[in-house]
Amino acid sequence: MKKINIGLFGFGCVGSGLYKVLEESNNLDAKITRIVAKNPNKQRESTTIPISYNSREILEDESINVVVELINDSGEAYAIIKEALQRKKHVVTANKKVLAENLAELITLAKENGVSLLYEAAVAGSIPIIRNLEEYYNNDLLTTIEGILNGTTNYILTKSNAGITYSEALQEAQDKGFAESDPTLDVDGFDSIYKLTILLKHAFGAVVAPSELLTVGIRNLKKQEVKFVKEKGFRIKLIAKAFVIENKLFAYLAPHIIESSHAAYNVDNEFNAVLVQAAYADKQLFYGKGAGSFPTASAVLSDISALRYDYAYEYRKTNSEIRNLSQNLLLKVYIGSENVNTLSEFEFNEIEDLYIGKNYSYQIGFIKLEDLLKVNWNKRNDLSLLIFSENKLPNHTQKKTISNLNLLSNKTLSS
Ligand code: HSE
């Protein structure tokens, strides 16, 4: 592409970051020629580019060949991305929700119109994970991709570990510009699951709807779990995971209990990390800032820069044999509850530990992923689910519930 004329939608945290970063990147033949923002009454830093409030001014401007979409409203963002592609403009976006929910359609649209749709900033902020999955892991040797994909929740978990309350930590994350405008998307895990959905396409060629995947956020974690984990020298991290066993693909998101040997153990605050495992290469860790104005803008800048040589994702895994998602797996979990009777709702294949107290009980053991999917964990504030790293394909071991166990023969403690 000769010259890059950018129409920028959104002048918030990331949009204004991009503006500054581009101003300082003199050797890039790219400039923002128009900005469209949402709120005319918002106090903004002054720019040399006039800000307008009418999307037609970018979409109908034929001199603009690249649309950078960085707005909050996902309905509006979807319409902008779609029209821009139809008008044969390249699109760079950080909108994970729009991408995750409409990936197949938008990829087709970009292809039909002969333009690029790039979105490195949509997953793990500044970490160049999509480009690496596309270019380096361009074969079927990948077996696992897992990581911390949300800066806000990692910030909250880090601060909770240091004794700061959940609401104070969330407020700090909002003040620093990490959180979504609706922070429910962060704390209930939706932001992470959108990102995992996008990674599934690039890592394994799988197109899944985010709603198919187990999504458990951090809202209902209790002080008892934080204490349990701390006492054992473990940590809680909100981990998104996708892996292949015997040609079946598994993927889910939940708070995990991890040991100090886990690559994500020391990934704190707004940092993200993506651990990739592949045959021959073994483990590789990508680490960097997952949220914030400049780190996210840097990923957007990299996409803009890639357009200089007409870069487009090739989706090389599309015909991979490993494309089908399965939920037939046993996961080792910790389920905590304020009411011990609730625990008997769950059918465990193996129980490793059981604690029964007056106001809080927990059970650790293996349970089917399919069964975990039947519970709306984010809405059940009496329950919490944490997952360990161990999992296995089901065999025919005897199913157990608390009610068919002889409780007296187990470790039964009172609080
Ligand atoms: N709210 C997101 C996060 C922003 O906290 O990670 C980056 O996608």
Coordinates of C-alpha atoms and ligand atoms in Angstrom, one line a residue:
M1 CA 0.0 0.0 0.0
K2 CA 1.4 3.4 -0.9
K3 CA 0.2 5.8 1.7
I4 CA -1.9 5.1 4.7
N5 CA -4.7 7.6 5.4
I6 CA -6.5 6.6 8.6
G7 CA -10.0 7.4 9.7
L8 CA -10.0 6.8 13.5
F9 CA -13.2 5.9 15.3
G10 CA -13.0 6.5 19.0
F11 CA -10.8 9.0 20.9
G12 CA -10.8 7.4 24.3
C13 CA -8.0 5.7 26.2
V14 CA -6.6 3.7 23.2
G15 CA -7.6 6.1 20.5
S16 CA -5.8 9.1 22.1
G17 CA -2.9 6.8 22.8
L18 CA -2.7 5.8 19.2
Y19 CA -2.8 9.5 18.2
K20 CA 0.3 10.3 20.3
V21 CA 2.1 7.1 19.3
L22 CA 1.6 7.9 15.6
E23 CA 2.7 11.5 16.1
E24 CA 6.0 10.2 17.4
S25 CA 6.4 7.5 14.6
N26 CA 7.8 9.8 11.9
N27 CA 9.2 7.1 9.7
L28 CA 5.8 5.5 9.2
D29 CA 4.0 6.8 6.1
A30 CA 0.7 6.8 7.9
K31 CA -1.5 9.6 9.2
I32 CA -4.8 10.1 10.8
T33 CA -6.8 12.3 8.5
R34 CA -10.1 12.2 10.4
I35 CA -11.3 11.4 13.9
V36 CA -14.9 10.5 14.7
A37 CA -15.8 10.4 18.4
K38 CA -19.1 9.8 20.2
N39 CA -19.7 12.5 22.8
P40 CA -19.4 16.1 21.6
N41 CA -19.6 17.3 25.3
K42 CA -16.6 15.4 26.5
Q43 CA -13.5 17.4 27.4
R44 CA -10.7 16.2 25.2
E45 CA -7.0 16.9 24.7
S46 CA -6.5 19.2 21.7
T47 CA -5.4 17.6 18.5
T48 CA -4.3 19.0 15.1
I49 CA -7.0 16.8 13.5
P50 CA -10.6 18.1 13.9
I51 CA -12.9 15.7 15.7
S52 CA -16.3 15.1 14.2
Y53 CA -19.3 13.2 15.5
N54 CA -20.6 11.8 12.2
S55 CA -19.5 8.4 11.1
R56 CA -20.3 9.2 7.4
E57 CA -17.3 11.6 7.4
I58 CA -15.0 8.6 7.6
L59 CA -17.0 5.9 5.8
E60 CA -17.8 8.0 2.8
D61 CA -14.4 9.7 2.5
E62 CA -12.7 7.9 -0.4
S63 CA -9.3 9.3 0.5
I64 CA -9.4 7.2 3.7
N65 CA -8.1 3.7 3.0
V66 CA -7.7 2.4 6.6
V67 CA -10.4 2.5 9.3
V68 CA -9.2 2.1 12.8
E69 CA -12.1 1.2 15.1
L70 CA -11.5 1.8 18.8
I71 CA -15.0 2.5 20.2
N72 CA -16.9 0.9 23.1
D73 CA -20.3 0.3 21.7
S74 CA -20.0 -3.1 20.1
G75 CA -23.3 -2.8 18.0
E76 CA -22.0 0.4 16.4
A77 CA -18.5 -1.0 16.0
Y78 CA -19.9 -4.0 14.2
A79 CA -21.8 -1.8 11.7
I80 CA -18.7 0.4 11.2
I81 CA -16.4 -2.6 10.6
K82 CA -18.9 -4.2 8.2
E83 CA -19.5 -1.0 6.1
A84 CA -15.8 -0.1 6.0
L85 CA -14.9 -3.6 4.6
Q86 CA -17.8 -3.4 2.1
R87 CA -16.4 0.0 1.0
K88 CA -13.0 -1.8 0.5
K89 CA -11.2 -0.1 3.3
H90 CA -8.7 -2.0 5.4
V91 CA -9.8 -2.3 9.0
V92 CA -7.8 -2.4 12.2
T93 CA -9.8 -3.0 15.4
A94 CA -9.4 -3.9 19.0
N95 CA -13.0 -4.9 19.5
K96 CA -12.8 -8.5 20.8
K97 CA -16.6 -8.8 21.3
V98 CA -17.4 -7.9 17.8
L99 CA -14.7 -10.2 16.4
A100 CA -15.5 -13.2 18.6
E101 CA -19.2 -13.0 17.9
N102 CA -18.9 -12.4 14.1
L103 CA -15.5 -13.8 13.2
A104 CA -16.5 -16.1 10.3
E105 CA -18.7 -13.4 8.7
L106 CA -16.1 -10.6 9.0
I107 CA -13.3 -12.8 7.7
T108 CA -15.4 -13.7 4.6
L109 CA -16.3 -10.0 4.1
A110 CA -12.7 -8.9 4.2
K111 CA -11.7 -11.6 1.7
E112 CA -14.6 -10.9 -0.7
N113 CA -13.6 -7.2 -0.7
G114 CA -9.9 -7.9 -1.1
V115 CA -8.9 -6.0 2.1
S116 CA -7.3 -6.8 5.4
L117 CA -9.0 -7.1 8.8
L118 CA -6.3 -7.0 11.5
Y119 CA -6.8 -7.1 15.2
E120 CA -3.6 -7.8 17.2
A121 CA -4.7 -5.4 19.9
A122 CA -7.9 -7.3 20.5
V123 CA -6.1 -10.2 22.3
A124 CA -3.7 -9.7 25.2
G125 CA -3.0 -6.0 24.5
S126 CA 0.6 -5.4 23.5
I127 CA 1.6 -9.1 23.1
P128 CA 2.0 -10.1 19.5
I129 CA 0.2 -13.4 19.9
I130 CA -2.0 -13.5 16.8
R131 CA 0.8 -12.7 14.4
N132 CA 2.9 -15.4 16.0
L133 CA 0.2 -18.0 15.8
E134 CA -0.3 -17.0 12.1
E135 CA 3.4 -17.0 11.1
Y136 CA 5.5 -19.1 13.5
Y137 CA 2.9 -21.7 14.5
N138 CA 1.6 -22.0 11.0
N139 CA 1.4 -25.8 11.2
D140 CA -0.5 -28.4 13.3
L141 CA 2.1 -28.9 15.9
L142 CA 0.5 -26.7 18.5
T143 CA -1.0 -28.6 21.4
T144 CA -1.9 -26.0 24.1
I145 CA -2.5 -22.3 24.4
E146 CA -3.3 -20.9 27.8
G147 CA -2.9 -17.7 29.6
I148 CA -4.0 -14.6 31.4
L149 CA -5.9 -12.5 28.8
N150 CA -7.5 -9.8 30.9
G151 CA -5.6 -7.1 32.6
T152 CA -8.4 -5.8 34.9
T153 CA -9.0 -9.1 36.6
N154 CA -5.3 -9.9 36.9
Y155 CA -4.9 -6.5 38.5
I156 CA -7.8 -7.2 41.0
L157 CA -6.4 -10.7 41.8
T158 CA -2.9 -9.3 42.4
K159 CA -4.2 -6.6 44.7
S160 CA -6.6 -9.0 46.6
N161 CA -3.5 -11.2 47.2
A162 CA -1.9 -8.1 48.8
G163 CA -5.0 -7.4 51.0
I164 CA -6.7 -4.7 49.0
T165 CA -10.5 -5.1 48.7
Y166 CA -12.1 -6.2 45.4
S167 CA -14.0 -2.9 45.0
E168 CA -10.9 -0.7 45.6
A169 CA -8.9 -2.8 43.2
L170 CA -11.6 -2.6 40.5
Q171 CA -11.8 1.2 41.0
E172 CA -8.0 1.5 40.5
A173 CA -8.2 -0.7 37.3
Q174 CA -11.0 1.6 36.0
D175 CA -9.0 4.8 36.9
K176 CA -6.0 3.4 35.0
G177 CA -8.1 2.8 31.9
F178 CA -7.7 -1.0 32.0
A179 CA -11.4 -1.9 32.6
E180 CA -14.1 -2.1 29.9
S181 CA -16.7 0.7 30.2
D182 CA -18.9 -2.0 31.5
P183 CA -16.5 -3.8 33.9
T184 CA -18.9 -6.8 34.2
L185 CA -17.3 -7.9 30.9
D186 CA -14.0 -8.1 32.7
V187 CA -15.0 -9.6 36.0
D188 CA -17.4 -12.1 34.7
G189 CA -14.9 -13.4 32.2
F190 CA -16.6 -12.3 28.9
D191 CA -13.7 -10.2 27.8
S192 CA -11.3 -13.2 28.2
I193 CA -13.6 -15.6 26.6
Y194 CA -14.0 -13.4 23.5
K195 CA -10.2 -13.3 23.3
L196 CA -9.9 -17.1 23.7
T197 CA -12.5 -17.5 20.9
I198 CA -10.4 -15.4 18.6
L199 CA -7.2 -17.4 19.5
L200 CA -9.0 -20.7 18.8
K201 CA -9.4 -19.7 15.2
H202 CA -5.7 -18.8 14.8
A203 CA -4.3 -21.6 16.9
F204 CA -6.5 -24.5 15.9
G205 CA -8.7 -23.3 13.0
A206 CA -11.8 -23.6 15.2
V207 CA -14.8 -21.4 14.9
V208 CA -16.8 -21.5 18.1
A209 CA -19.4 -19.2 19.6
P210 CA -18.2 -17.7 22.9
S211 CA -21.4 -19.0 24.5
E212 CA -20.3 -22.6 23.9
L213 CA -17.4 -22.2 26.3
L214 CA -17.3 -22.5 30.1
T215 CA -16.9 -18.9 31.3
V216 CA -16.4 -18.3 35.0
G217 CA -15.2 -15.0 36.2
I218 CA -13.8 -13.8 39.6
R219 CA -16.9 -12.1 41.0
N220 CA -17.8 -14.8 43.4
L221 CA -14.4 -15.7 44.8
K222 CA -14.6 -15.7 48.6
K223 CA -12.0 -14.9 51.2
Q224 CA -11.9 -18.6 52.2
E225 CA -10.6 -19.5 48.8
V226 CA -8.0 -16.7 48.8
K227 CA -6.9 -17.9 52.2
F228 CA -6.8 -21.6 51.2
V229 CA -4.7 -20.8 48.2
K230 CA -2.3 -18.5 50.0
E231 CA -1.7 -21.0 52.8
K232 CA -0.7 -23.6 50.3
G233 CA 1.7 -21.2 48.5
F234 CA -0.5 -21.3 45.4
R235 CA -2.1 -18.4 43.5
I236 CA -5.4 -17.7 41.9
K237 CA -5.2 -16.6 38.2
L238 CA -8.1 -16.2 35.7
I239 CA -6.8 -18.5 33.0
A240 CA -8.2 -19.1 29.5
K241 CA -7.1 -22.5 28.2
A242 CA -7.4 -24.4 24.9
F243 CA -5.7 -27.7 24.2
V244 CA -5.8 -30.8 22.1
I245 CA -6.0 -34.4 23.5
E246 CA -6.4 -37.3 21.1
N247 CA -7.5 -34.9 18.3
K248 CA -10.2 -33.3 20.4
L249 CA -10.2 -29.7 21.2
F250 CA -11.1 -28.4 24.7
A251 CA -11.4 -24.8 25.8
Y252 CA -12.6 -22.9 28.9
L253 CA -12.0 -20.0 31.1
A254 CA -12.1 -20.0 34.9
P255 CA -10.1 -18.9 38.0
H256 CA -7.3 -21.5 38.3
I257 CA -5.3 -22.5 41.3
I258 CA -1.7 -22.6 40.1
E259 CA 1.5 -23.7 41.7
S260 CA 4.7 -21.6 41.8
S261 CA 6.1 -23.7 38.9
H262 CA 3.3 -22.4 36.6
A263 CA 4.5 -19.8 34.0
A264 CA 1.7 -17.4 35.0
Y265 CA 2.5 -17.5 38.8
N266 CA 4.4 -14.3 38.8
V267 CA 2.3 -12.5 36.1
D268 CA 0.8 -9.6 38.1
N269 CA -1.2 -6.4 37.8
E270 CA -2.3 -5.5 34.2
F271 CA 0.3 -7.9 32.7
N272 CA -1.0 -10.7 30.5
A273 CA 0.9 -13.9 29.5
V274 CA 0.2 -16.5 26.9
L275 CA 1.9 -19.9 27.2
V276 CA 2.1 -21.9 24.1
Q277 CA 3.1 -25.5 23.9
A278 CA 3.9 -27.3 20.7
A279 CA 5.5 -30.5 19.7
Y280 CA 9.3 -30.1 19.3
A281 CA 9.3 -26.4 20.4
D282 CA 7.9 -27.4 23.9
K283 CA 6.8 -24.4 26.0
Q284 CA 7.1 -20.8 25.1
L285 CA 5.8 -17.8 27.1
F286 CA 4.7 -14.5 25.7
Y287 CA 4.5 -11.8 28.4
G288 CA 3.5 -8.2 28.3
K289 CA 1.0 -5.5 29.2
G290 CA -2.5 -6.6 28.3
A291 CA -4.3 -3.3 28.8
G292 CA -3.8 0.4 29.0
S293 CA -3.5 3.2 26.5
F294 CA 0.0 2.9 25.1
P295 CA 0.5 -0.9 25.2
T296 CA -2.8 -1.4 23.3
A297 CA -2.0 1.4 20.9
S298 CA 1.3 -0.2 20.2
A299 CA -0.5 -3.3 18.9
V300 CA -2.8 -1.1 16.8
L301 CA 0.3 0.6 15.4
S302 CA 1.9 -2.7 14.5
D303 CA -1.2 -3.6 12.5
I304 CA -1.2 -0.3 10.7
S305 CA 2.5 -0.7 10.0
A306 CA 1.9 -4.2 8.6
L307 CA -0.6 -2.7 6.1
R308 CA 2.3 -1.0 4.4
Y309 CA 3.2 -4.4 3.0
D310 CA -0.4 -5.5 2.5
Y311 CA -0.3 -7.9 5.3
A312 CA -3.4 -10.1 5.8
Y313 CA -4.0 -13.1 8.1
E314 CA -4.1 -16.3 6.1
Y315 CA -5.9 -18.5 8.6
R316 CA -3.7 -21.4 7.7
K317 CA -5.4 -23.8 10.3
T318 CA -8.8 -23.5 8.6
N319 CA -8.5 -27.1 7.2
S320 CA -6.9 -28.5 10.3
E321 CA -8.2 -31.9 11.5
I322 CA -8.5 -30.5 15.0
R323 CA -11.4 -28.2 14.6
N324 CA -14.1 -29.8 16.7
L325 CA -14.7 -28.7 20.2
S326 CA -15.4 -31.4 22.8
Q327 CA -16.7 -31.0 26.4
N328 CA -16.0 -34.6 27.3
L329 CA -13.2 -34.1 29.8
L330 CA -12.7 -34.5 33.5
L331 CA -11.3 -31.5 35.3
K332 CA -9.8 -31.3 38.7
V333 CA -11.8 -28.6 40.5
Y334 CA -12.3 -26.9 43.8
I335 CA -16.0 -26.0 44.5
G336 CA -16.7 -23.8 47.5
S337 CA -20.1 -23.3 48.9
E338 CA -21.8 -21.5 51.8
N339 CA -24.1 -24.4 52.1
V340 CA -22.8 -28.0 52.2
N341 CA -26.0 -29.3 50.7
T342 CA -25.3 -27.4 47.5
L343 CA -22.1 -29.4 47.0
S344 CA -24.2 -32.6 46.7
E345 CA -25.7 -31.2 43.5
F346 CA -22.3 -32.1 41.9
E347 CA -21.4 -35.5 40.7
F348 CA -17.7 -36.0 41.2
N349 CA -15.9 -38.9 39.6
E350 CA -13.2 -38.8 42.2
I351 CA -13.1 -36.8 45.4
E352 CA -9.7 -35.8 46.8
D353 CA -10.6 -33.6 49.6
L354 CA -13.7 -32.5 51.4
Y355 CA -14.1 -29.8 54.1
I356 CA -17.3 -29.2 55.9
G357 CA -17.6 -26.1 58.1
K358 CA -20.5 -24.3 59.6
N359 CA -20.7 -21.5 57.0
Y360 CA -18.4 -22.7 54.3
S361 CA -17.5 -26.0 52.8
Y362 CA -15.5 -27.1 49.8
Q363 CA -14.8 -30.2 47.8
I364 CA -11.9 -31.0 45.5
G365 CA -12.0 -33.7 42.9
F366 CA -12.6 -34.5 39.3
I367 CA -15.8 -33.5 37.6
K368 CA -17.0 -33.5 34.0
L369 CA -16.7 -30.3 32.0
E370 CA -20.2 -31.0 30.6
D371 CA -21.6 -30.8 34.1
L372 CA -19.8 -27.6 34.9
L373 CA -21.4 -26.1 31.8
K374 CA -24.9 -26.6 33.3
V375 CA -24.3 -24.0 36.1
N376 CA -24.4 -20.3 35.6
W377 CA -21.4 -19.7 37.9
N378 CA -21.3 -15.9 37.6
K379 CA -24.9 -15.7 38.9
R380 CA -24.4 -18.2 41.7
N381 CA -23.0 -16.0 44.5
D382 CA -23.3 -18.9 47.0
L383 CA -20.9 -21.0 44.9
S384 CA -17.3 -20.7 43.6
L385 CA -15.5 -22.7 41.1
L386 CA -11.7 -22.9 40.8
I387 CA -9.9 -25.2 38.4
F388 CA -6.5 -27.0 38.8
S389 CA -4.2 -27.7 36.0
E390 CA -4.9 -31.5 36.0
N391 CA -7.4 -32.9 33.6
K392 CA -8.1 -36.3 32.0
L393 CA -10.3 -38.0 29.5
P394 CA -13.2 -39.8 31.3
N395 CA -12.9 -43.6 31.9
H396 CA -15.4 -45.6 33.8
T397 CA -14.6 -44.8 37.4
Q398 CA -17.4 -44.8 39.9
K399 CA -19.3 -41.5 40.2
K400 CA -19.5 -40.0 43.6
T401 CA -21.6 -37.3 45.3
I402 CA -21.3 -36.2 48.8
S403 CA -24.5 -38.0 49.7
N404 CA -23.1 -41.5 48.7
L405 CA -19.9 -41.0 50.6
N406 CA -19.4 -42.0 54.1
L407 CA -18.7 -38.6 55.5
L408 CA -17.2 -39.9 58.7
S409 CA -14.5 -41.7 56.8
N410 CA -13.5 -38.4 55.1
K411 CA -11.6 -35.5 56.5
T412 CA -14.5 -33.6 58.0
L413 CA -13.6 -30.5 59.9
S414 CA -15.7 -27.9 61.6
S415 CA -15.0 -24.2 61.3
Ligands
HSE1 N1 -10.5 -4.6 29.7 C1 -9.5 -5.2 29.0 C2 -8.5 -5.8 30.0 C3 -8.8 -4.3 28.1 O1 -8.6 -5.5 31.2 O2 -7.7 -6.6 29.7 C4 -7.8 -4.9 27.2 O3 -8.5 -5.7 26.3

